[in-house]
Amino acid sequence: RDSWLNGAQRRKALAEYALADRIYVHSEYVRQSFLDAGIPASTLVRTVLTTDPRFRPPTERSRDDVFRIVYVGRVEMTKGIALLLDAFERLPIEKAKLTIVGGWSTRAVRKYVQAHMAEDPRIRLAPGDPLPILHRAGAYVHPSYEDGFGYAPMEALACGVPVIVTEDT
């Protein structure tokens, strides 16, 4: 597959890997990728990522008829925020709400998202702790173009929320 790294960046990364005493990998897929690139197995340390114990299903879910979609993370283009807003605005469900939990990456992104929020009152931004919002969610969407491992989708799954991710997460 094509990489977002250019040739110089790729060579630099491989040189750093060759110098490393240990490389911590979080999945068997990543481990195998390093082995396929010629990194010795003795350098690789397999770890297991877990969510904080507070991320668990609520004891009771709300029973209203609003379909709540949640995104948690940096609000920026590489995270697929434009794709998420476009898809949500096409959703023909009047009683749907999209809650974005996170902070702006740039002023331009803030203006972009605020323009969409002004046109579609179903979209809102909720800074702070995502847990109460995940407990009310009907679905979690993570449309990222580049994420080695997304903690936010894992936290949503731990809360019992169905998750939709791109192949790049």
PDB file of C-alpha atoms in Angstrom:
ATOM      1  CA  ARG A   1       0.000   0.000   0.000  1.00  0.00           C
ATOM      2  CA  ASP A   2       1.107   3.560  -0.586  1.00  0.00           C
ATOM      3  CA  SER A   3       2.478   5.306   2.458  1.00  0.00           C
ATOM      4  CA  TRP A   4       1.955   8.903   3.508  1.00  0.00           C
ATOM      5  CA  LEU A   5       5.699   8.971   4.245  1.00  0.00           C
ATOM      6  CA  ASN A   6       7.976  10.275   1.526  1.00  0.00           C
ATOM      7  CA  GLY A   7      11.219   8.428   0.762  1.00  0.00           C
ATOM      8  CA  ALA A   8      13.395  10.529   3.081  1.00  0.00           C
ATOM      9  CA  GLN A   9      10.972  10.147   5.986  1.00  0.00           C
ATOM     10  CA  ARG A  10      10.774   6.403   5.427  1.00  0.00           C
ATOM     11  CA  ARG A  11      14.573   6.035   5.379  1.00  0.00           C
ATOM     12  CA  LYS A  12      14.886   8.117   8.556  1.00  0.00           C
ATOM     13  CA  ALA A  13      12.246   6.010  10.362  1.00  0.00           C
ATOM     14  CA  LEU A  14      13.920   2.755   9.311  1.00  0.00           C
ATOM     15  CA  ALA A  15      17.316   4.080  10.486  1.00  0.00           C
ATOM     16  CA  GLU A  16      15.802   4.957  13.873  1.00  0.00           C
ATOM     17  CA  TYR A  17      14.239   1.501  14.138  1.00  0.00           C
ATOM     18  CA  ALA A  18      17.640  -0.083  13.379  1.00  0.00           C
ATOM     19  CA  LEU A  19      19.209   1.892  16.258  1.00  0.00           C
ATOM     20  CA  ALA A  20      16.459   1.139  18.781  1.00  0.00           C
ATOM     21  CA  ASP A  21      17.074  -1.278  21.636  1.00  0.00           C
ATOM     22  CA  ARG A  22      13.322  -1.867  22.026  1.00  0.00           C
ATOM     23  CA  ILE A  23      10.248  -1.069  19.945  1.00  0.00           C
ATOM     24  CA  TYR A  24       6.914  -1.396  21.699  1.00  0.00           C
ATOM     25  CA  VAL A  25       4.148  -2.718  19.450  1.00  0.00           C
ATOM     26  CA  HIS A  26       0.468  -2.790  20.330  1.00  0.00           C
ATOM     27  CA  SER A  27      -0.882  -5.390  17.943  1.00  0.00           C
ATOM     28  CA  GLU A  28       0.170  -8.537  16.165  1.00  0.00           C
ATOM     29  CA  TYR A  29      -0.423  -6.738  12.852  1.00  0.00           C
ATOM     30  CA  VAL A  30       2.109  -4.026  13.774  1.00  0.00           C
ATOM     31  CA  ARG A  31       4.547  -6.633  15.083  1.00  0.00           C
ATOM     32  CA  GLN A  32       4.345  -8.540  11.815  1.00  0.00           C
ATOM     33  CA  SER A  33       4.813  -5.305   9.847  1.00  0.00           C
ATOM     34  CA  PHE A  34       8.095  -4.696  11.673  1.00  0.00           C
ATOM     35  CA  LEU A  35       9.222  -8.292  11.112  1.00  0.00           C
ATOM     36  CA  ASP A  36       8.378  -7.973   7.406  1.00  0.00           C
ATOM     37  CA  ALA A  37      10.521  -4.799   7.295  1.00  0.00           C
ATOM     38  CA  GLY A  38      13.507  -6.766   8.650  1.00  0.00           C
ATOM     39  CA  ILE A  39      13.402  -5.602  12.278  1.00  0.00           C
ATOM     40  CA  PRO A  40      14.614  -8.437  14.548  1.00  0.00           C
ATOM     41  CA  ALA A  41      11.978 -10.103  16.710  1.00  0.00           C
ATOM     42  CA  SER A  42      14.239  -9.652  19.753  1.00  0.00           C
ATOM     43  CA  THR A  43      13.810  -5.859  19.444  1.00  0.00           C
ATOM     44  CA  LEU A  44      10.010  -6.007  19.500  1.00  0.00           C
ATOM     45  CA  VAL A  45       8.089  -5.905  22.780  1.00  0.00           C
ATOM     46  CA  ARG A  46       4.396  -6.789  22.511  1.00  0.00           C
ATOM     47  CA  THR A  47       2.154  -4.719  24.779  1.00  0.00           C
ATOM     48  CA  VAL A  48      -1.562  -4.831  25.431  1.00  0.00           C
ATOM     49  CA  LEU A  49      -3.553  -1.617  25.360  1.00  0.00           C
ATOM     50  CA  THR A  50      -6.530  -1.344  27.679  1.00  0.00           C
ATOM     51  CA  THR A  51      -9.064   1.310  28.485  1.00  0.00           C
ATOM     52  CA  ASP A  52      -9.394   3.015  31.820  1.00  0.00           C
ATOM     53  CA  PRO A  53     -11.767   0.942  34.023  1.00  0.00           C
ATOM     54  CA  ARG A  54     -14.249   3.838  34.202  1.00  0.00           C
ATOM     55  CA  PHE A  55     -15.154   3.191  30.554  1.00  0.00           C
ATOM     56  CA  ARG A  56     -17.869   0.573  30.922  1.00  0.00           C
ATOM     57  CA  PRO A  57     -21.522   0.367  29.895  1.00  0.00           C
ATOM     58  CA  PRO A  58     -23.936   2.515  31.868  1.00  0.00           C
ATOM     59  CA  THR A  59     -26.262   0.791  34.289  1.00  0.00           C
ATOM     60  CA  GLU A  60     -29.176   2.285  32.347  1.00  0.00           C
ATOM     61  CA  ARG A  61     -29.448   3.794  28.848  1.00  0.00           C
ATOM     62  CA  SER A  62     -31.766   6.672  27.977  1.00  0.00           C
ATOM     63  CA  ARG A  63     -34.908   5.599  26.175  1.00  0.00           C
ATOM     64  CA  ASP A  64     -35.764   8.673  24.076  1.00  0.00           C
ATOM     65  CA  ASP A  65     -36.054   8.409  20.306  1.00  0.00           C
ATOM     66  CA  VAL A  66     -32.970  10.501  19.451  1.00  0.00           C
ATOM     67  CA  PHE A  67     -30.212   8.712  17.528  1.00  0.00           C
ATOM     68  CA  ARG A  68     -26.995  10.089  19.025  1.00  0.00           C
ATOM     69  CA  ILE A  69     -23.748   9.823  17.066  1.00  0.00           C
ATOM     70  CA  VAL A  70     -20.504  10.706  18.824  1.00  0.00           C
ATOM     71  CA  TYR A  71     -16.977  11.561  17.712  1.00  0.00           C
ATOM     72  CA  VAL A  72     -14.185  11.975  20.282  1.00  0.00           C
ATOM     73  CA  GLY A  73     -10.765  13.313  19.388  1.00  0.00           C
ATOM     74  CA  ARG A  74      -8.859  16.194  17.894  1.00  0.00           C
ATOM     75  CA  VAL A  75     -11.069  18.236  15.611  1.00  0.00           C
ATOM     76  CA  GLU A  76      -8.918  18.341  12.488  1.00  0.00           C
ATOM     77  CA  MET A  77      -9.025  17.333   8.858  1.00  0.00           C
ATOM     78  CA  THR A  78      -6.710  14.308   9.156  1.00  0.00           C
ATOM     79  CA  LYS A  79      -9.174  12.852  11.640  1.00  0.00           C
ATOM     80  CA  GLY A  80     -11.826  12.894   8.899  1.00  0.00           C
ATOM     81  CA  ILE A  81     -13.972  15.626  10.434  1.00  0.00           C
ATOM     82  CA  ALA A  82     -15.043  16.921   6.988  1.00  0.00           C
ATOM     83  CA  LEU A  83     -16.114  13.408   5.979  1.00  0.00           C
ATOM     84  CA  LEU A  84     -18.058  13.000   9.227  1.00  0.00           C
ATOM     85  CA  LEU A  85     -19.899  16.326   8.839  1.00  0.00           C
ATOM     86  CA  ASP A  86     -20.742  15.615   5.199  1.00  0.00           C
ATOM     87  CA  ALA A  87     -22.060  12.132   5.985  1.00  0.00           C
ATOM     88  CA  PHE A  88     -24.060  13.343   8.978  1.00  0.00           C
ATOM     89  CA  GLU A  89     -25.678  16.192   7.053  1.00  0.00           C
ATOM     90  CA  ARG A  90     -26.873  13.623   4.486  1.00  0.00           C
ATOM     91  CA  LEU A  91     -28.449  11.511   7.236  1.00  0.00           C
ATOM     92  CA  PRO A  92     -32.205  11.852   6.710  1.00  0.00           C
ATOM     93  CA  ILE A  93     -33.078  11.300  10.363  1.00  0.00           C
ATOM     94  CA  GLU A  94     -34.597  14.398  11.901  1.00  0.00           C
ATOM     95  CA  LYS A  95     -34.137  13.129  15.450  1.00  0.00           C
ATOM     96  CA  ALA A  96     -30.413  12.505  15.098  1.00  0.00           C
ATOM     97  CA  LYS A  97     -27.679  14.426  16.861  1.00  0.00           C
ATOM     98  CA  LEU A  98     -23.947  14.517  16.252  1.00  0.00           C
ATOM     99  CA  THR A  99     -21.815  15.406  19.253  1.00  0.00           C
ATOM    100  CA  ILE A 100     -18.157  16.212  18.681  1.00  0.00           C
ATOM    101  CA  VAL A 101     -16.034  15.931  21.816  1.00  0.00           C
ATOM    102  CA  GLY A 102     -12.639  17.531  21.408  1.00  0.00           C
ATOM    103  CA  GLY A 103     -10.672  20.667  20.760  1.00  0.00           C
ATOM    104  CA  TRP A 104      -9.921  22.563  17.574  1.00  0.00           C
ATOM    105  CA  SER A 105      -6.595  21.975  15.896  1.00  0.00           C
ATOM    106  CA  THR A 106      -6.618  25.304  14.026  1.00  0.00           C
ATOM    107  CA  ARG A 107      -8.693  28.439  13.652  1.00  0.00           C
ATOM    108  CA  ALA A 108      -9.583  27.386  10.093  1.00  0.00           C
ATOM    109  CA  VAL A 109     -10.990  24.062  11.318  1.00  0.00           C
ATOM    110  CA  ARG A 110     -12.936  25.874  14.046  1.00  0.00           C
ATOM    111  CA  LYS A 111     -14.530  28.168  11.447  1.00  0.00           C
ATOM    112  CA  TYR A 112     -15.252  25.196   9.164  1.00  0.00           C
ATOM    113  CA  VAL A 113     -16.998  23.204  11.902  1.00  0.00           C
ATOM    114  CA  GLN A 114     -18.838  26.239  13.281  1.00  0.00           C
ATOM    115  CA  ALA A 115     -20.212  26.978   9.808  1.00  0.00           C
ATOM    116  CA  HIS A 116     -21.639  23.450   9.667  1.00  0.00           C
ATOM    117  CA  MET A 117     -23.040  23.809  13.190  1.00  0.00           C
ATOM    118  CA  ALA A 118     -24.760  27.062  12.164  1.00  0.00           C
ATOM    119  CA  GLU A 119     -26.412  25.333   9.205  1.00  0.00           C
ATOM    120  CA  ASP A 120     -27.393  22.116  11.003  1.00  0.00           C
ATOM    121  CA  PRO A 121     -28.625  22.509  14.601  1.00  0.00           C
ATOM    122  CA  ARG A 122     -28.290  18.738  15.098  1.00  0.00           C
ATOM    123  CA  ILE A 123     -24.489  19.183  15.313  1.00  0.00           C
ATOM    124  CA  ARG A 124     -22.911  20.333  18.560  1.00  0.00           C
ATOM    125  CA  LEU A 125     -19.516  20.539  20.207  1.00  0.00           C
ATOM    126  CA  ALA A 126     -19.074  19.264  23.762  1.00  0.00           C
ATOM    127  CA  PRO A 127     -15.636  19.793  25.273  1.00  0.00           C
ATOM    128  CA  GLY A 128     -14.613  17.855  28.350  1.00  0.00           C
ATOM    129  CA  ASP A 129     -15.124  14.314  29.567  1.00  0.00           C
ATOM    130  CA  PRO A 130     -16.593  12.056  26.851  1.00  0.00           C
ATOM    131  CA  LEU A 131     -17.911   9.401  29.253  1.00  0.00           C
ATOM    132  CA  PRO A 132     -21.391  10.870  29.915  1.00  0.00           C
ATOM    133  CA  ILE A 133     -21.840  11.443  26.179  1.00  0.00           C
ATOM    134  CA  LEU A 134     -20.732   7.893  25.325  1.00  0.00           C
ATOM    135  CA  HIS A 135     -23.250   6.563  27.840  1.00  0.00           C
ATOM    136  CA  ARG A 136     -26.059   8.182  25.815  1.00  0.00           C
ATOM    137  CA  ALA A 137     -24.652   7.356  22.358  1.00  0.00           C
ATOM    138  CA  GLY A 138     -26.309   5.160  19.778  1.00  0.00           C
ATOM    139  CA  ALA A 139     -23.139   4.949  17.661  1.00  0.00           C
ATOM    140  CA  TYR A 140     -19.564   6.139  17.666  1.00  0.00           C
ATOM    141  CA  VAL A 141     -17.896   7.200  14.390  1.00  0.00           C
ATOM    142  CA  HIS A 142     -14.136   7.535  13.932  1.00  0.00           C
ATOM    143  CA  PRO A 143     -13.527   8.622  10.300  1.00  0.00           C
ATOM    144  CA  SER A 144      -9.766   9.148  10.635  1.00  0.00           C
ATOM    145  CA  TYR A 145      -7.397   9.090   7.678  1.00  0.00           C
ATOM    146  CA  GLU A 146      -4.438   8.201   9.909  1.00  0.00           C
ATOM    147  CA  ASP A 147      -4.566   6.486  13.268  1.00  0.00           C
ATOM    148  CA  GLY A 148      -2.249   3.685  14.271  1.00  0.00           C
ATOM    149  CA  PHE A 149      -4.528   2.841  17.150  1.00  0.00           C
ATOM    150  CA  GLY A 150      -7.509   4.893  18.230  1.00  0.00           C
ATOM    151  CA  TYR A 151      -8.167   4.845  21.962  1.00  0.00           C
ATOM    152  CA  ALA A 152     -11.491   6.649  21.527  1.00  0.00           C
ATOM    153  CA  PRO A 153     -13.090   3.793  19.519  1.00  0.00           C
ATOM    154  CA  MET A 154     -11.851   1.326  22.139  1.00  0.00           C
ATOM    155  CA  GLU A 155     -13.354   3.442  24.929  1.00  0.00           C
ATOM    156  CA  ALA A 156     -16.673   3.593  23.062  1.00  0.00           C
ATOM    157  CA  LEU A 157     -16.667  -0.195  22.641  1.00  0.00           C
ATOM    158  CA  ALA A 158     -15.911  -0.587  26.356  1.00  0.00           C
ATOM    159  CA  CYS A 159     -19.045   1.496  27.018  1.00  0.00           C
ATOM    160  CA  GLY A 160     -21.125  -0.858  24.859  1.00  0.00           C
ATOM    161  CA  VAL A 161     -21.462   1.613  21.956  1.00  0.00           C
ATOM    162  CA  PRO A 162     -21.355   0.290  18.362  1.00  0.00           C
ATOM    163  CA  VAL A 163     -18.336   1.717  16.519  1.00  0.00           C
ATOM    164  CA  ILE A 164     -17.763   2.640  12.882  1.00  0.00           C
ATOM    165  CA  VAL A 165     -14.140   3.293  11.848  1.00  0.00           C
ATOM    166  CA  THR A 166     -12.268   3.788   8.606  1.00  0.00           C
ATOM    167  CA  GLU A 167      -9.735   1.248   7.410  1.00  0.00           C
ATOM    168  CA  ASP A 168      -7.026   3.699   8.494  1.00  0.00           C
ATOM    169  CA  THR A 169      -7.836   3.331  12.197  1.00  0.00           C
TER     170      THR A 169
END
